[in-house]
Short mmCIF file of C-alpha atoms in Angstrom, two decimals:
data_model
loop_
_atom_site.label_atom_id
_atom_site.label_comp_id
_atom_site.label_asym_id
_atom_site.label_seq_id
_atom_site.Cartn_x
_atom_site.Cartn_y
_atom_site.Cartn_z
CA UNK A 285 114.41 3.72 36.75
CA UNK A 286 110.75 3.20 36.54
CA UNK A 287 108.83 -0.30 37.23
CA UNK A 288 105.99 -2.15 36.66
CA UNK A 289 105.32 -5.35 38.59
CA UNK A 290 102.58 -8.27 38.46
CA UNK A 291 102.52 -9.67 41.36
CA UNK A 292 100.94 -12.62 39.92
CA UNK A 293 102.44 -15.25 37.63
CA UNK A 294 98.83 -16.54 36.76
CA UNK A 295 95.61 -16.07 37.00
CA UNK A 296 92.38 -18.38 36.22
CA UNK A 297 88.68 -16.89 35.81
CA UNK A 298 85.47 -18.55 34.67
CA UNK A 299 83.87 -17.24 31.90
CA UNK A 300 81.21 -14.76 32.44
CA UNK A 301 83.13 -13.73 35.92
CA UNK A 302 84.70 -10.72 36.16
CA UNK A 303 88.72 -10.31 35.85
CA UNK A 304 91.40 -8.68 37.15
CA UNK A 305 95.09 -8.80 36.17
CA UNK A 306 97.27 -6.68 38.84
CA UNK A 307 100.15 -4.36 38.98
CA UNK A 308 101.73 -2.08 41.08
CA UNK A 309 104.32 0.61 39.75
CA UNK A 310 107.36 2.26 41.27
CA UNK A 311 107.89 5.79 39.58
CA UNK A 312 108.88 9.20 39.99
CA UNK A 313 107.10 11.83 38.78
CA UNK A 314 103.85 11.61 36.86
CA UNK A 315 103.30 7.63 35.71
CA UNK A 316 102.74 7.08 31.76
CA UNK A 317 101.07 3.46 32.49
CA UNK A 318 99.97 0.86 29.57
CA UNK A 319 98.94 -2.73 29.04
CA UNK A 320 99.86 -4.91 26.50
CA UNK A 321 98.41 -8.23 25.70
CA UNK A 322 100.12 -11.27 24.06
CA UNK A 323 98.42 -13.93 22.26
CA UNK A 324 100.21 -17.48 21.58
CA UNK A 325 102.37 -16.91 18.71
CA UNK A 326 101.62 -13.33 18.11
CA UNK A 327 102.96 -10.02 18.56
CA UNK A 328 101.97 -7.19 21.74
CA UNK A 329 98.73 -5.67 21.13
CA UNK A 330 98.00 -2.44 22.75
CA UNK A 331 95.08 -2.41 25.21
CA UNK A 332 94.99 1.12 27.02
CA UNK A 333 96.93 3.63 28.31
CA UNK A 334 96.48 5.93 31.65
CA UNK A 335 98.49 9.62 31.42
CA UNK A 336 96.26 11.69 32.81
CA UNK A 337 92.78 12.33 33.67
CA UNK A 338 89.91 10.27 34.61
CA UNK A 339 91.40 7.45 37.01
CA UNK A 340 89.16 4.87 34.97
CA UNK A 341 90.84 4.10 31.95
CA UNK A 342 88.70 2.71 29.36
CA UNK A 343 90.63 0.30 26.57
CA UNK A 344 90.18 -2.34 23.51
CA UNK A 345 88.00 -5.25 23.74
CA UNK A 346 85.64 -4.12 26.73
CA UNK A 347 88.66 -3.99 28.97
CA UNK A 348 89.51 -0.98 31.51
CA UNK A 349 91.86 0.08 33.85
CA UNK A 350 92.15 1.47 37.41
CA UNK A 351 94.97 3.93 38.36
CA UNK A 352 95.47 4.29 42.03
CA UNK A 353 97.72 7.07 43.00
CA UNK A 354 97.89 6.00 46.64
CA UNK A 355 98.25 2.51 46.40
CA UNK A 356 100.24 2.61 42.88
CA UNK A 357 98.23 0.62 41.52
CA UNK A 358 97.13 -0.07 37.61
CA UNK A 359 94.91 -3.20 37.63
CA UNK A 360 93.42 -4.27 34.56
CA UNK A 361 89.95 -5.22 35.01
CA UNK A 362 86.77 -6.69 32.82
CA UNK A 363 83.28 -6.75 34.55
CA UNK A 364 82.63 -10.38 31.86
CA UNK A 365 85.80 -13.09 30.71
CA UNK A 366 85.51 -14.55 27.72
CA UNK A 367 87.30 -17.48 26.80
CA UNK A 368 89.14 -16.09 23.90
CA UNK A 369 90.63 -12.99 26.62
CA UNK A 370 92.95 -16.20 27.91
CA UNK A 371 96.20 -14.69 26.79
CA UNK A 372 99.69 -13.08 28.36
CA UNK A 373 98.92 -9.83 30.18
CA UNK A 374 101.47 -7.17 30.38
CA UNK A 375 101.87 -4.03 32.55
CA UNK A 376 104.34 -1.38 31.51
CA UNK A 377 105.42 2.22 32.15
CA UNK A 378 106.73 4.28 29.90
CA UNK A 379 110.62 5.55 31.43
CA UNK A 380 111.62 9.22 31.13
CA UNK A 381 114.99 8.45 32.64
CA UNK A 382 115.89 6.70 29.47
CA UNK A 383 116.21 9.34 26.92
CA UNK A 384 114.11 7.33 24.44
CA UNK A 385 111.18 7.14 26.96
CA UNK A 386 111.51 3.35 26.19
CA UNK A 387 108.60 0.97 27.58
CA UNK A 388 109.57 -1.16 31.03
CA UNK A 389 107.79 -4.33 31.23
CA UNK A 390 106.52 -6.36 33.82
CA UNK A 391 106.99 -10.15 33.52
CA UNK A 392 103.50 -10.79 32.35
CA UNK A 393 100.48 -12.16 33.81
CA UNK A 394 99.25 -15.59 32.06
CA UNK A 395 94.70 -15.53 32.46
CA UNK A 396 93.12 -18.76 31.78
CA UNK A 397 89.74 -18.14 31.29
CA UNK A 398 87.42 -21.54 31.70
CA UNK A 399 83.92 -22.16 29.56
CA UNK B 257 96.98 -5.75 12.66
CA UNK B 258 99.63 -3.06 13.88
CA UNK B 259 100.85 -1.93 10.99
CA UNK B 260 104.38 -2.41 11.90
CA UNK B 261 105.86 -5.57 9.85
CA UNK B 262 108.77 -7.45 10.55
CA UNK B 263 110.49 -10.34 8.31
CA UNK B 264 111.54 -12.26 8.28
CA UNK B 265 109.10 -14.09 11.07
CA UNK B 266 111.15 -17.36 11.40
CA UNK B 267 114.73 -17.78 11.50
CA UNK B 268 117.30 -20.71 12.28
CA UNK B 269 120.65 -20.52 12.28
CA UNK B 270 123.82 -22.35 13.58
CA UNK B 271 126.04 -20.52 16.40
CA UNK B 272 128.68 -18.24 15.09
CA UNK B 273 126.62 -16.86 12.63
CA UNK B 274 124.89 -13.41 11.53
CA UNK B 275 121.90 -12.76 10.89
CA UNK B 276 119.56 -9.51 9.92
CA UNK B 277 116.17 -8.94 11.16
CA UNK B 278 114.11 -6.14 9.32
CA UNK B 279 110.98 -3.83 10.85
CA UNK B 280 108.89 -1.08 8.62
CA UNK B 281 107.17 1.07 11.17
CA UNK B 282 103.83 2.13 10.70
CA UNK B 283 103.22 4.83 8.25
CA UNK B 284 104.38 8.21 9.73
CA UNK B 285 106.00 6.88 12.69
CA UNK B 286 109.57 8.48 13.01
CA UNK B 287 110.30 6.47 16.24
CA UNK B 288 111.70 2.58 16.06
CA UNK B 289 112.17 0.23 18.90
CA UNK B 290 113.86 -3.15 19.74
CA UNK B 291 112.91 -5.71 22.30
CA UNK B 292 113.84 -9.23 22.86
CA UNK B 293 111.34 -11.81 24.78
CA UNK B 294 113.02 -14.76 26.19
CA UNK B 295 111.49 -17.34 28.73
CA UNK B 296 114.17 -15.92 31.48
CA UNK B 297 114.77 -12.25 30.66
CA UNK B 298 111.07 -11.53 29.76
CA UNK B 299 110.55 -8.24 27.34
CA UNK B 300 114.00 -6.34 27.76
CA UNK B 301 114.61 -3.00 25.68
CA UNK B 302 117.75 -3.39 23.15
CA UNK B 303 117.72 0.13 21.72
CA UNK B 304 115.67 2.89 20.23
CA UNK B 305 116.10 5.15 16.99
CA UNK B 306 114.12 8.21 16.26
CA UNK B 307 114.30 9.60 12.82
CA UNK B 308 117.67 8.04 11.64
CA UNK B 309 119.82 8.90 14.88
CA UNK B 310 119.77 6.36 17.69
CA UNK B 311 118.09 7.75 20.79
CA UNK B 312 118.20 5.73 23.77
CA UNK B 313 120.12 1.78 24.50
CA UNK B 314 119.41 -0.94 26.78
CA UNK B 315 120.43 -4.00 27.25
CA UNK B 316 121.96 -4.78 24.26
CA UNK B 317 124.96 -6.77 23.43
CA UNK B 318 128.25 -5.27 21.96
CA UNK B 319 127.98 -8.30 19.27
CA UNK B 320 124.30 -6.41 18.35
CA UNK B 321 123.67 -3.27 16.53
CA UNK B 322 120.75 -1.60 14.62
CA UNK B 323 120.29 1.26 12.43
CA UNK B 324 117.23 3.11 10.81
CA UNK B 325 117.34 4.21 7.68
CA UNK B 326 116.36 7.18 5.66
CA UNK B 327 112.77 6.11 4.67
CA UNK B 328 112.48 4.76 8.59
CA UNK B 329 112.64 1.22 8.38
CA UNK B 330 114.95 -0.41 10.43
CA UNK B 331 117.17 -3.27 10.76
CA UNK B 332 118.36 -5.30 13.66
CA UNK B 333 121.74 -7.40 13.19
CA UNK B 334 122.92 -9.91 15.72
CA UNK B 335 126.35 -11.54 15.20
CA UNK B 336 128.75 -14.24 16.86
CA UNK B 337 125.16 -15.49 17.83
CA UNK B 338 124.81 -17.76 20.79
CA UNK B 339 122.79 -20.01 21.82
CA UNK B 340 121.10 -18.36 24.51
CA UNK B 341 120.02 -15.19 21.50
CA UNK B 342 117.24 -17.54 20.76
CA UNK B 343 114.43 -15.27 21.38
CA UNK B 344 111.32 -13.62 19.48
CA UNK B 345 112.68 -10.12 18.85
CA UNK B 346 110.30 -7.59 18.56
CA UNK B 347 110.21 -3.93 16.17
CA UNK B 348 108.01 -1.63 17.99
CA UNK B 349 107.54 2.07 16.56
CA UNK B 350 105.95 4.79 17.57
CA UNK B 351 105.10 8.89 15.85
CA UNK B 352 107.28 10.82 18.25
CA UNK B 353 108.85 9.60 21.39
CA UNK B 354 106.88 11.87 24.03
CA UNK B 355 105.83 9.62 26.90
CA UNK B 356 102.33 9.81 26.19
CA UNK B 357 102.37 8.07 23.11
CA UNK B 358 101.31 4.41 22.27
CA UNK B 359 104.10 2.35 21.54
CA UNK B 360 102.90 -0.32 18.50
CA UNK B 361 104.78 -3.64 18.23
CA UNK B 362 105.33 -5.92 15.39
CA UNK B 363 104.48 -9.62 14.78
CA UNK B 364 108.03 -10.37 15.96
CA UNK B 365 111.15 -12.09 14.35
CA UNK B 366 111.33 -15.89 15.95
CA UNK B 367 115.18 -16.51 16.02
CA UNK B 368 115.88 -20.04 17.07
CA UNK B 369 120.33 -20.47 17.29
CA UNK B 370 121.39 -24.29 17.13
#
């Protein structure tokens, strides 16, 4: 099956630095890569989505993406944190084993942006 | 705001009970999915249903089933519940399931079992 993993359980920024939340993916085939991000108490809001094309993925709320064929890689970066990005972070690829094509998750990345 | 709704968003019930959990999709999306998020498991897949007919299952318990109905929305129904189905249970839909397409998630159901 395909996976997604953040190596990273947390990560902590100061506002106005630049971010990056990691992940790696383990695939066959062509990868169908998103992020997701979680705000307390809320549902999974779609950031961006790589499936082919330009490596630089551009997404929602001046956030983009880097796919990395060689180093399977689909880090989620911002060049300027704000303290209202602080939320849970989450990698996924989309599966075709699974007949559905169902999302697989990584375990999430928690940023804690600081004023 | 998605555009996929769930209700109802907070639930508590005792163990041994049923309960339903209810998702619209998004307006033209023929494609409805079900996660649970728990503190241990993380986001796991439950099942899938495209159109009416159920398309792809994960890890979901015997003692939980779904269906989608004719004008798409969807229900969820978890039985004999435990204590450890205490979870935020998600509705997700998409328009087709192709594996380029975005996959938009609901508010979520909070199901606390005491």
């Amino acid at each position: 099956a395909q996976s997604v993993a953040q190596p990273e359980d947390q990560v902590n920024v100061a506002e106005g630095n630049p971010l990056t939340v990691k992940c790696t993916y383990s695939v066959s085939g062509n990868p169908y890569l998103f992020w997701y991000v979680q705000y307390p108490n809320r549902g999974l809001q779609f950031l961006l989505k790589y499936i082919t094309g330009d490596n630089l993925v551009k997404g929602s709320y001046g956030f983009e993406a880097e796919f990395n064929k060689s180093q399977t890689s689909f880090h989620l970066k911002k060049p300027s944190a704000l303290v209202s990005d602080s939320a849970l972070y989450f990698c996924a690829v989309r599966d075709p084993s699974n007949s559905g094509y169902a999302l697989n998750f990584g375990k999430g990345t928690s940023l804690l942006v600081t004023p | 705001d998605s555009g996929v709704t769930q209700t109802p968003k907070h639930l508590i019930t005792a163990t041994g009970q049923r309960v339903t959990l209810r998702c619209s999709p998004r307006s033209g999306d023929l494609s409805v999915y079900w996660y649970q998020q728990s503190l241990d498991q993380g986001l796991q897949f439950l099942i899938q249903y495209y159109n009416g007919e159920e398309r792809a299952k994960g890890n979901i318990l015997e003692r939980f089933s779904a269906q989608q109905f004719p004008d798409l929305h969807s229900e969820l129904n978890l039985s004999s519940l435990e204590l450890g189905d205490s979870a935020l249970y998600f509705c997700a839909s998409s328009v087709t399931s192709t594996l380029g397409n975005t996959i938009y998630f609901g508010e979520g159901s909070w199901l606390t079992v005491v």
